[in-house]
Amino acid sequence: MRRFPDGFMWGVSTSAFQIEGALDADGRGPSIWDDFFGESGDTGAVAVDHYRRWPQDVQLLAQLNVNAYRFSLAWPRLFPDGRRREQRGFDHYDRLIDALLERGIEPVVTLYHWDLPQALEDDGGWRDRDTAARFADFATDCYSAFGDRVKWWLTVNEPWIVGLLGYLHGLHAPGYRDDVFGEVTVFHHLLLAHGLAVAAYRAIGDGRIGAAPNLAPHYPASDDPADVAASHASDGYVNRWFLDALFRGTYPDDMRERYEAIVGPLDFVRDGDLATISEPTDYLGVNYYAPRVIQAVPGDTPWPWRVVVPEGIRTTGGFTGGVAHTEAGTPVVPAAFTDLLVRIRDDYGEIPILITENGAVFSEPVHDARRIEFVHDHLEAVHDAIEQGVPVLGYCHWSFLDNFEWALGYAQRFGLVHVEYETLARTIKDSGRWYARVAAANALPGPQ
Ligand code: FCB
């Protein structure tokens, strides 16, 4: 048995656009995702109809024995055109929050999980500095409305993915491609939005607030110094750009020089911005899915690395050979999760960490033994980090239930609860039943 610290938060995660559907209900305005057709051609028009079925979903949460639920507020429900307040949207989240608290479930609320009001995109979206200020106003309205009951806030979800997939690869809304300047501008404005929202919270809030970046531990593909250097460089792109800004108030020199070589001066970074971005936070949300194994790309290129599919990974805990992959093709390397958590502590200090996402695509409808193994092994990895002194407050599994997986639509199932998309019927999977026992015991059972 591996016991977790008293008060450990056992949670599950979702985001508004991925589950709510009901895009026209109660005065909601359009978001950048409403008409964005990813590779799958699916949209979030129905998703899992959580906006209407939330009472049943809260019961399911109770059946999972979770004591925390991470979800996001849909900005376009609360401010349909980015400005005008829609009370019916506030009423919806009031009811949801009250129902959670009645069942002893702590709401962990994300303010920005990608569904920007279309009206703000039309004004320039995250490329425009003013969007950061608008976000701080939006956050302040949310603190005022819900802060008496919500004590755990997350500002922005995965800024790296917003820039990478929304401005470089065109895979996520708003769908721009090859716009490196746009990408790095958007990174900065999302971080600035985070900092402004933290500062606003200090004036009126008495709970905890932090960011929720996705972080990927890096490993060179070989001992070749070129691969080692490439891995460090890629780590600057994915991890240090965000963590250095948040916790040191600087952008890493190597990455800053790289961007400047590609796009010229980063003149959208103004005096004082990094002080705002590094406003002290109460905790860090960590989204962890997989490590990146990096090989050097020779020649004169601004991006001197590539991600390779590893046959094995040398983590601090030893060599993991024959790495398994999820159905999304991501390598399953729990020991890399421990490395990541220990590294955050070693490099950035004893900031309390809440795992805000971790999960895998496995399509088995209900008897999902592979997910049980995945969660078991990742919880063991979290426990290893706790034993090494990393202050981990809790674990929120991605996801509560199968949902709209952005560009990949409904084909990719991440849930502990199965959703039959024709009928929207929910069934707790074997992994959900298993997770409910772990949460109730506050401990992991021995080897499976
Ligand atoms: C993360 C997102 C989340 C979900 C998972 C699978 O990048 O934050 O919304 O899509 O991946």
Short mmCIF file of C-alpha atoms and ligand atoms in Angstrom, two decimals:
data_model
loop_
_atom_site.label_atom_id
_atom_site.label_comp_id
_atom_site.label_asym_id
_atom_site.label_seq_id
_atom_site.Cartn_x
_atom_site.Cartn_y
_atom_site.Cartn_z
CA MET A 1 0.00 0.00 0.00
CA ARG A 2 1.21 3.47 -0.81
CA ARG A 3 -0.57 6.05 1.32
CA PHE A 4 -0.96 9.63 0.16
CA PRO A 5 -0.67 12.63 2.51
CA ASP A 6 -3.76 13.52 4.55
CA GLY A 7 -5.95 15.97 2.68
CA PHE A 8 -4.63 14.87 -0.71
CA MET A 9 -6.95 16.11 -3.43
CA TRP A 10 -8.40 13.34 -5.57
CA GLY A 11 -9.93 14.96 -8.57
CA VAL A 12 -10.95 14.74 -12.18
CA SER A 13 -10.66 17.43 -14.85
CA THR A 14 -12.72 18.77 -17.72
CA SER A 15 -13.03 22.01 -19.65
CA ALA A 16 -16.18 23.86 -20.62
CA PHE A 17 -16.02 23.64 -24.39
CA GLN A 18 -15.14 19.96 -24.34
CA ILE A 19 -18.21 18.91 -22.37
CA GLU A 20 -20.94 21.55 -22.29
CA GLY A 21 -22.48 21.70 -25.76
CA ALA A 22 -25.61 23.92 -25.71
CA LEU A 23 -23.71 26.64 -27.52
CA ASP A 24 -26.78 28.82 -28.00
CA ALA A 25 -28.32 28.33 -24.57
CA ASP A 26 -28.96 31.16 -22.12
CA GLY A 27 -27.47 33.92 -24.22
CA ARG A 28 -24.02 32.38 -24.72
CA GLY A 29 -22.00 34.16 -27.41
CA PRO A 30 -19.79 32.48 -30.02
CA SER A 31 -16.27 31.37 -29.17
CA ILE A 32 -13.31 30.80 -31.47
CA TRP A 33 -13.95 27.07 -31.25
CA ASP A 34 -17.63 27.01 -32.25
CA ASP A 35 -17.07 26.74 -35.99
CA PHE A 36 -13.55 25.44 -35.95
CA PHE A 37 -13.42 22.12 -37.73
CA GLY A 38 -10.34 20.17 -36.83
CA GLU A 39 -9.02 17.11 -38.61
CA SER A 40 -11.99 15.11 -37.38
CA GLY A 41 -14.69 17.41 -38.75
CA ASP A 42 -16.43 17.22 -35.36
CA THR A 43 -17.46 20.27 -33.35
CA GLY A 44 -18.40 20.87 -29.75
CA ALA A 45 -22.02 21.71 -30.63
CA VAL A 46 -23.31 18.85 -28.51
CA ALA A 47 -20.16 17.60 -26.81
CA VAL A 48 -21.61 15.54 -23.92
CA ASP A 49 -24.45 17.99 -23.24
CA HIS A 50 -23.08 18.65 -19.78
CA TYR A 51 -24.66 22.11 -19.75
CA ARG A 52 -28.03 20.37 -19.41
CA ARG A 53 -26.98 17.11 -17.80
CA TRP A 54 -24.81 18.58 -15.06
CA PRO A 55 -26.98 17.30 -12.17
CA GLN A 56 -26.40 13.73 -13.34
CA ASP A 57 -22.71 14.48 -13.81
CA VAL A 58 -22.37 15.79 -10.29
CA GLN A 59 -23.88 12.53 -9.06
CA LEU A 60 -21.31 10.63 -11.09
CA LEU A 61 -18.55 12.71 -9.54
CA ALA A 62 -19.85 11.73 -6.13
CA GLN A 63 -19.82 8.07 -7.21
CA LEU A 64 -16.17 8.47 -8.18
CA ASN A 65 -15.47 9.56 -4.58
CA VAL A 66 -13.54 12.57 -5.76
CA ASN A 67 -13.06 15.45 -3.34
CA ALA A 68 -12.07 17.92 -6.09
CA TYR A 69 -13.38 18.72 -9.55
CA ARG A 70 -11.43 20.85 -12.00
CA PHE A 71 -13.59 22.51 -14.65
CA SER A 72 -13.46 25.75 -16.60
CA LEU A 73 -15.79 28.70 -16.89
CA ALA A 74 -16.91 29.48 -20.42
CA TRP A 75 -15.99 33.12 -20.95
CA PRO A 76 -18.55 33.44 -23.81
CA ARG A 77 -21.35 32.34 -21.47
CA LEU A 78 -20.47 35.01 -18.94
CA PHE A 79 -19.58 37.79 -21.40
CA PRO A 80 -21.10 36.76 -24.74
CA ASP A 81 -19.43 39.56 -26.72
CA GLY A 82 -16.48 39.90 -24.38
CA ARG A 83 -18.07 42.91 -22.65
CA ARG A 84 -21.75 42.54 -21.80
CA ARG A 85 -22.44 40.44 -18.72
CA GLU A 86 -24.94 37.58 -19.09
CA GLN A 87 -26.47 36.76 -15.72
CA ARG A 88 -27.86 33.41 -16.90
CA GLY A 89 -24.31 32.19 -17.44
CA PHE A 90 -23.37 33.19 -13.90
CA ASP A 91 -26.50 31.47 -12.58
CA HIS A 92 -25.48 28.22 -14.27
CA TYR A 93 -22.08 28.08 -12.60
CA ASP A 94 -23.61 29.15 -9.29
CA ARG A 95 -25.82 26.08 -9.37
CA LEU A 96 -22.97 23.80 -10.38
CA ILE A 97 -20.65 25.12 -7.67
CA ASP A 98 -23.32 24.81 -4.98
CA ALA A 99 -24.11 21.23 -6.03
CA LEU A 100 -20.42 20.30 -5.85
CA LEU A 101 -19.98 21.83 -2.42
CA GLU A 102 -23.09 20.06 -1.12
CA ARG A 103 -21.34 16.81 -1.96
CA GLY A 104 -18.05 17.81 -0.39
CA ILE A 105 -16.35 18.31 -3.76
CA GLU A 106 -13.92 21.24 -3.95
CA PRO A 107 -14.33 23.25 -7.15
CA VAL A 108 -11.01 23.92 -8.89
CA VAL A 109 -11.84 26.53 -11.49
CA THR A 110 -9.89 27.30 -14.65
CA LEU A 111 -10.53 30.76 -16.02
CA TYR A 112 -9.18 30.24 -19.53
CA HIS A 113 -9.36 26.86 -21.20
CA TRP A 114 -9.25 28.06 -24.80
CA ASP A 115 -12.81 29.17 -25.60
CA LEU A 116 -12.07 32.83 -26.26
CA PRO A 117 -15.15 34.91 -27.15
CA GLN A 118 -15.14 35.38 -30.92
CA ALA A 119 -15.67 39.12 -30.43
CA LEU A 120 -12.30 39.36 -28.69
CA GLU A 121 -10.66 37.37 -31.47
CA ASP A 122 -12.15 39.83 -33.94
CA ASP A 123 -10.36 42.58 -32.00
CA GLY A 124 -7.04 40.77 -32.34
CA GLY A 125 -7.38 37.93 -29.83
CA TRP A 126 -4.30 36.95 -27.86
CA ARG A 127 -2.05 38.77 -30.31
CA ASP A 128 -3.49 41.95 -28.86
CA ARG A 129 -2.13 43.06 -25.50
CA ASP A 130 -5.53 44.43 -24.56
CA THR A 131 -6.91 40.86 -24.39
CA ALA A 132 -4.75 40.31 -21.31
CA ALA A 133 -6.41 43.30 -19.63
CA ARG A 134 -9.84 42.06 -20.66
CA PHE A 135 -9.00 38.70 -19.16
CA ALA A 136 -8.06 40.31 -15.85
CA ASP A 137 -11.43 42.10 -15.82
CA PHE A 138 -13.21 38.85 -16.62
CA ALA A 139 -11.27 37.09 -13.85
CA THR A 140 -12.18 39.81 -11.38
CA ASP A 141 -15.88 39.43 -12.18
CA CYS A 142 -15.54 35.69 -11.63
CA TYR A 143 -13.78 36.17 -8.27
CA SER A 144 -16.57 38.52 -7.17
CA ALA A 145 -19.33 36.16 -8.27
CA PHE A 146 -17.90 32.83 -7.13
CA GLY A 147 -14.99 33.61 -4.80
CA ASP A 148 -17.07 33.15 -1.66
CA ARG A 149 -17.23 29.44 -2.56
CA VAL A 150 -14.39 28.82 -5.01
CA LYS A 151 -11.01 28.77 -3.25
CA TRP A 152 -8.90 27.16 -5.97
CA TRP A 153 -8.32 29.11 -9.17
CA LEU A 154 -6.26 28.41 -12.26
CA THR A 155 -5.59 31.25 -14.66
CA VAL A 156 -4.59 29.95 -18.09
CA ASN A 157 -4.46 26.38 -19.34
CA GLU A 158 -1.47 25.27 -21.41
CA PRO A 159 -0.28 28.51 -23.01
CA TRP A 160 2.32 26.56 -25.00
CA ILE A 161 -0.36 24.53 -26.76
CA VAL A 162 -2.40 27.66 -27.51
CA GLY A 163 0.56 29.14 -29.40
CA LEU A 164 1.91 25.94 -30.92
CA LEU A 165 -1.33 24.50 -32.27
CA GLY A 166 -3.23 27.76 -32.79
CA TYR A 167 -0.49 29.85 -34.47
CA LEU A 168 2.18 27.48 -35.79
CA HIS A 169 0.38 24.33 -36.85
CA GLY A 170 -3.15 25.60 -37.52
CA LEU A 171 -4.57 22.60 -35.70
CA HIS A 172 -6.42 24.52 -32.99
CA ALA A 173 -8.50 27.69 -33.11
CA PRO A 174 -7.85 30.35 -34.22
CA GLY A 175 -6.09 28.23 -36.83
CA TYR A 176 -3.05 30.25 -37.92
CA ARG A 177 -0.04 28.54 -39.46
CA ASP A 178 3.68 29.22 -39.47
CA ASP A 179 3.29 32.43 -37.52
CA VAL A 180 6.24 32.31 -35.13
CA PHE A 181 5.85 35.96 -34.21
CA GLY A 182 2.17 35.33 -33.45
CA GLU A 183 3.07 32.31 -31.37
CA VAL A 184 5.56 34.05 -29.13
CA THR A 185 3.36 37.14 -28.86
CA VAL A 186 0.48 34.98 -27.72
CA PHE A 187 2.68 33.18 -25.20
CA HIS A 188 3.60 36.52 -23.72
CA HIS A 189 0.08 37.89 -23.59
CA LEU A 190 -1.25 34.70 -22.01
CA LEU A 191 1.45 34.92 -19.35
CA LEU A 192 0.71 38.59 -18.87
CA ALA A 193 -3.00 37.75 -18.55
CA HIS A 194 -2.06 35.22 -15.88
CA GLY A 195 -0.01 37.78 -13.94
CA LEU A 196 -2.68 40.46 -14.13
CA ALA A 197 -5.30 37.97 -12.94
CA VAL A 198 -3.12 36.91 -10.01
CA ALA A 199 -2.59 40.54 -9.01
CA ALA A 200 -6.33 41.18 -9.23
CA TYR A 201 -7.00 38.15 -7.06
CA ARG A 202 -4.71 39.43 -4.29
CA ALA A 203 -6.91 42.47 -3.94
CA ILE A 204 -10.11 40.53 -3.30
CA GLY A 205 -9.50 36.79 -2.94
CA ASP A 206 -8.64 34.63 0.04
CA GLY A 207 -8.04 31.31 -1.72
CA ARG A 208 -5.27 30.00 -3.93
CA ILE A 209 -4.37 30.82 -7.48
CA GLY A 210 -1.85 29.54 -10.01
CA ALA A 211 -1.29 28.71 -13.69
CA ALA A 212 -1.74 25.36 -15.44
CA PRO A 213 1.00 24.89 -18.04
CA ASN A 214 1.65 21.57 -19.72
CA LEU A 215 5.17 20.45 -19.06
CA ALA A 216 7.17 17.73 -20.75
CA PRO A 217 10.35 16.33 -19.25
CA HIS A 218 13.08 16.14 -21.87
CA TYR A 219 15.59 13.39 -22.63
CA PRO A 220 18.28 13.39 -25.30
CA ALA A 221 17.95 10.49 -27.74
CA SER A 222 21.61 9.58 -27.10
CA ASP A 223 24.67 10.70 -25.16
CA ASP A 224 25.91 12.55 -28.23
CA PRO A 225 26.57 16.14 -27.06
CA ALA A 226 24.58 17.41 -30.05
CA ASP A 227 21.48 15.54 -28.84
CA VAL A 228 22.06 16.74 -25.28
CA ALA A 229 22.27 20.35 -26.48
CA ALA A 230 19.19 19.93 -28.69
CA SER A 231 17.24 18.51 -25.77
CA HIS A 232 18.19 21.49 -23.63
CA ALA A 233 17.13 23.84 -26.42
CA SER A 234 13.74 22.17 -26.83
CA ASP A 235 13.27 22.26 -23.06
CA GLY A 236 13.66 26.03 -23.36
CA TYR A 237 10.85 26.16 -25.87
CA VAL A 238 8.41 23.92 -24.00
CA ASN A 239 9.20 24.33 -20.30
CA ARG A 240 11.71 27.03 -19.36
CA TRP A 241 10.03 29.76 -21.39
CA PHE A 242 7.03 29.48 -19.08
CA LEU A 243 8.58 28.37 -15.79
CA ASP A 244 11.41 30.92 -15.89
CA ALA A 245 8.90 33.67 -16.58
CA LEU A 246 6.52 32.56 -13.83
CA PHE A 247 9.07 31.79 -11.13
CA ARG A 248 12.16 33.84 -12.00
CA GLY A 249 10.68 36.79 -13.79
CA THR A 250 12.90 36.30 -16.85
CA TYR A 251 12.74 34.64 -20.22
CA PRO A 252 15.61 32.20 -20.77
CA ASP A 253 18.38 33.87 -22.80
CA ASP A 254 18.90 30.97 -25.19
CA MET A 255 15.24 30.87 -26.18
CA ARG A 256 14.90 34.63 -26.33
CA GLU A 257 17.87 34.79 -28.71
CA ARG A 258 16.37 32.01 -30.80
CA TYR A 259 13.09 33.87 -31.21
CA GLU A 260 14.86 37.13 -31.94
CA ALA A 261 16.92 35.44 -34.63
CA ILE A 262 13.72 34.19 -36.26
CA VAL A 263 11.30 37.10 -35.85
CA GLY A 264 13.32 40.10 -34.73
CA PRO A 265 12.97 42.05 -31.50
CA LEU A 266 10.29 40.88 -29.07
CA ASP A 267 9.13 44.44 -28.64
CA PHE A 268 5.76 43.44 -27.24
CA VAL A 269 7.60 42.63 -23.99
CA ARG A 270 7.41 45.88 -22.06
CA ASP A 271 9.20 47.05 -18.94
CA GLY A 272 7.53 45.59 -15.89
CA ASP A 273 5.76 42.77 -17.74
CA LEU A 274 7.97 40.06 -16.31
CA ALA A 275 7.45 41.40 -12.81
CA THR A 276 3.71 41.11 -13.41
CA ILE A 277 4.06 37.61 -14.86
CA SER A 278 6.10 36.46 -11.87
CA GLU A 279 3.62 37.72 -9.25
CA PRO A 280 3.90 35.06 -6.52
CA THR A 281 1.32 32.30 -6.90
CA ASP A 282 0.02 29.83 -4.32
CA TYR A 283 0.51 26.68 -6.34
CA LEU A 284 1.36 25.39 -9.77
CA GLY A 285 -1.01 23.30 -11.86
CA VAL A 286 0.90 20.70 -13.84
CA ASN A 287 -0.51 18.99 -16.91
CA TYR A 288 1.66 15.99 -17.69
CA TYR A 289 1.10 13.54 -20.51
CA ALA A 290 4.45 12.37 -21.85
CA PRO A 291 8.18 13.09 -22.08
CA ARG A 292 9.89 14.34 -25.20
CA VAL A 293 12.91 12.49 -26.54
CA ILE A 294 15.02 14.79 -28.64
CA GLN A 295 17.50 14.37 -31.44
CA ALA A 296 19.67 17.11 -32.88
CA VAL A 297 18.82 18.43 -36.34
CA PRO A 298 22.12 19.22 -38.05
CA GLY A 299 22.76 22.29 -40.17
CA ASP A 300 21.89 25.90 -39.80
CA THR A 301 18.32 25.84 -38.59
CA PRO A 302 16.50 28.00 -36.05
CA TRP A 303 14.85 24.92 -34.57
CA PRO A 304 17.75 22.53 -34.07
CA TRP A 305 15.76 19.64 -32.59
CA ARG A 306 13.22 17.00 -33.45
CA VAL A 307 11.09 14.72 -31.34
CA VAL A 308 11.77 11.03 -31.92
CA VAL A 309 9.85 7.93 -30.92
CA PRO A 310 11.90 6.35 -28.19
CA GLU A 311 12.62 2.67 -27.94
CA GLY A 312 13.63 3.29 -24.40
CA ILE A 313 14.19 6.22 -22.07
CA ARG A 314 16.88 6.67 -19.48
CA THR A 315 15.02 8.38 -16.63
CA THR A 316 16.56 9.11 -13.26
CA GLY A 317 14.83 5.97 -12.02
CA GLY A 318 16.64 3.80 -14.58
CA PHE A 319 16.21 2.66 -18.15
CA THR A 320 12.67 2.03 -19.40
CA GLY A 321 12.83 -0.13 -22.51
CA GLY A 322 10.02 -1.20 -24.82
CA VAL A 323 8.03 1.95 -24.14
CA ALA A 324 4.27 1.46 -24.60
CA HIS A 325 2.18 4.05 -26.37
CA THR A 326 -1.38 5.23 -25.90
CA GLU A 327 -3.76 5.11 -28.85
CA ALA A 328 -2.88 8.76 -29.41
CA GLY A 329 0.71 7.65 -29.98
CA THR A 330 2.10 9.23 -26.82
CA PRO A 331 4.79 7.26 -25.00
CA VAL A 332 3.82 5.99 -21.57
CA VAL A 333 6.70 6.75 -19.21
CA PRO A 334 5.56 7.18 -15.61
CA ALA A 335 9.13 7.56 -14.29
CA ALA A 336 9.45 10.71 -16.41
CA PHE A 337 6.58 12.17 -14.38
CA THR A 338 8.62 11.74 -11.21
CA ASP A 339 11.61 13.35 -12.91
CA LEU A 340 9.46 16.30 -13.95
CA LEU A 341 8.07 16.91 -10.47
CA VAL A 342 11.48 16.62 -8.82
CA ARG A 343 12.99 18.93 -11.42
CA ILE A 344 10.36 21.62 -10.81
CA ARG A 345 11.25 21.57 -7.12
CA ASP A 346 15.00 21.50 -7.75
CA ASP A 347 14.98 24.30 -10.32
CA TYR A 348 12.12 26.50 -9.17
CA GLY A 349 11.65 25.83 -5.47
CA GLU A 350 9.10 24.26 -3.16
CA ILE A 351 6.00 25.55 -4.89
CA PRO A 352 3.03 23.32 -4.04
CA ILE A 353 1.92 21.37 -7.10
CA LEU A 354 -1.53 20.21 -8.09
CA ILE A 355 -1.55 17.73 -10.94
CA THR A 356 -4.23 19.35 -13.06
CA GLU A 357 -4.14 16.87 -15.94
CA ASN A 358 -2.77 13.42 -16.65
CA GLY A 359 -4.44 10.78 -18.72
CA ALA A 360 -4.44 8.64 -21.83
CA VAL A 361 -6.45 7.64 -24.88
CA PHE A 362 -7.70 4.08 -24.67
CA SER A 363 -10.83 3.24 -26.56
CA GLU A 364 -12.16 0.22 -24.66
CA PRO A 365 -15.72 1.21 -23.81
CA VAL A 366 -15.98 0.08 -20.20
CA HIS A 367 -13.46 -2.65 -19.40
CA ASP A 368 -10.43 -0.43 -19.73
CA ALA A 369 -7.68 -2.35 -18.00
CA ARG A 370 -5.00 -0.36 -19.82
CA ARG A 371 -6.27 2.87 -18.27
CA ILE A 372 -6.20 1.33 -14.80
CA GLU A 373 -2.59 0.37 -15.36
CA PHE A 374 -1.78 3.83 -16.72
CA VAL A 375 -3.33 5.65 -13.76
CA HIS A 376 -1.86 3.23 -11.26
CA ASP A 377 1.64 3.68 -12.63
CA HIS A 378 1.35 7.46 -12.84
CA LEU A 379 0.04 7.69 -9.29
CA GLU A 380 2.98 5.59 -8.19
CA ALA A 381 5.23 8.09 -9.96
CA VAL A 382 3.54 10.98 -8.13
CA HIS A 383 3.98 9.10 -4.88
CA ASP A 384 7.68 8.62 -5.62
CA ALA A 385 7.99 12.38 -6.05
CA ILE A 386 6.19 13.00 -2.76
CA GLU A 387 8.60 10.61 -1.05
CA GLN A 388 11.43 12.70 -2.48
CA GLY A 389 9.93 15.73 -0.79
CA VAL A 390 8.01 17.34 -3.63
CA PRO A 391 4.92 19.05 -2.20
CA VAL A 392 2.17 17.55 -4.37
CA LEU A 393 -1.28 18.58 -3.19
CA GLY A 394 -3.40 16.37 -5.37
CA TYR A 395 -4.07 14.65 -8.65
CA CYS A 396 -6.84 15.50 -11.13
CA HIS A 397 -7.22 12.89 -13.83
CA TRP A 398 -7.92 13.91 -17.40
CA SER A 399 -10.65 13.24 -17.87
CA PHE A 400 -13.79 12.83 -15.83
CA LEU A 401 -15.68 11.57 -18.87
CA ASP A 402 -15.12 10.99 -22.59
CA ASN A 403 -15.48 14.30 -24.38
CA PHE A 404 -14.72 16.51 -27.37
CA GLU A 405 -10.99 16.20 -27.85
CA TRP A 406 -10.48 19.41 -29.85
CA ALA A 407 -9.09 18.80 -33.35
CA LEU A 408 -9.38 15.07 -32.83
CA GLY A 409 -13.08 15.15 -32.06
CA TYR A 410 -14.87 12.31 -30.38
CA ALA A 411 -12.63 9.48 -31.52
CA GLN A 412 -10.18 9.87 -28.67
CA ARG A 413 -11.56 8.69 -25.35
CA PHE A 414 -9.86 9.91 -22.19
CA GLY A 415 -12.68 9.38 -19.65
CA LEU A 416 -13.05 7.44 -16.44
CA VAL A 417 -16.72 7.54 -17.44
CA HIS A 418 -17.79 6.27 -20.85
CA VAL A 419 -20.15 8.34 -22.97
CA GLU A 420 -22.19 6.69 -25.71
CA TYR A 421 -22.34 9.53 -28.19
CA GLU A 422 -25.61 8.51 -29.87
CA THR A 423 -27.57 8.55 -26.63
CA LEU A 424 -25.18 10.49 -24.39
CA ALA A 425 -25.63 7.74 -21.81
CA ARG A 426 -22.90 7.67 -19.20
CA THR A 427 -21.37 4.48 -17.74
CA ILE A 428 -18.59 4.42 -15.19
CA LYS A 429 -15.67 2.46 -16.64
CA ASP A 430 -13.66 -0.10 -14.70
CA SER A 431 -10.99 2.61 -14.34
CA GLY A 432 -13.57 4.89 -12.72
CA ARG A 433 -14.55 2.21 -10.21
CA TRP A 434 -10.91 1.55 -9.48
CA TYR A 435 -10.17 5.26 -9.09
CA ALA A 436 -13.13 5.62 -6.71
CA ARG A 437 -11.59 2.97 -4.45
CA VAL A 438 -8.17 4.62 -4.53
CA ALA A 439 -9.67 8.01 -3.73
CA ALA A 440 -11.70 6.60 -0.84
CA ALA A 441 -8.67 4.80 0.59
CA ASN A 442 -6.30 7.75 -0.05
CA ALA A 443 -3.88 5.01 -0.99
CA LEU A 444 -2.77 2.93 -3.93
CA PRO A 445 -3.23 -0.80 -3.64
CA GLY A 446 -0.17 -2.99 -4.04
CA PRO A 447 0.93 -4.43 -7.39
CA GLN A 448 -1.97 -5.29 -9.69
C1 FCB B 1 -4.61 18.94 -22.87
C2 FCB B 1 -5.78 19.89 -22.74
C3 FCB B 1 -7.09 19.23 -22.45
C4 FCB B 1 -7.22 17.91 -23.17
C5 FCB B 1 -6.03 17.04 -22.92
C6 FCB B 1 -6.12 15.66 -23.54
O1 FCB B 1 -3.69 19.45 -23.79
O2 FCB B 1 -5.53 20.83 -21.74
O3 FCB B 1 -8.11 20.12 -22.77
O4 FCB B 1 -7.45 18.13 -24.51
O5 FCB B 1 -4.89 17.67 -23.38
#
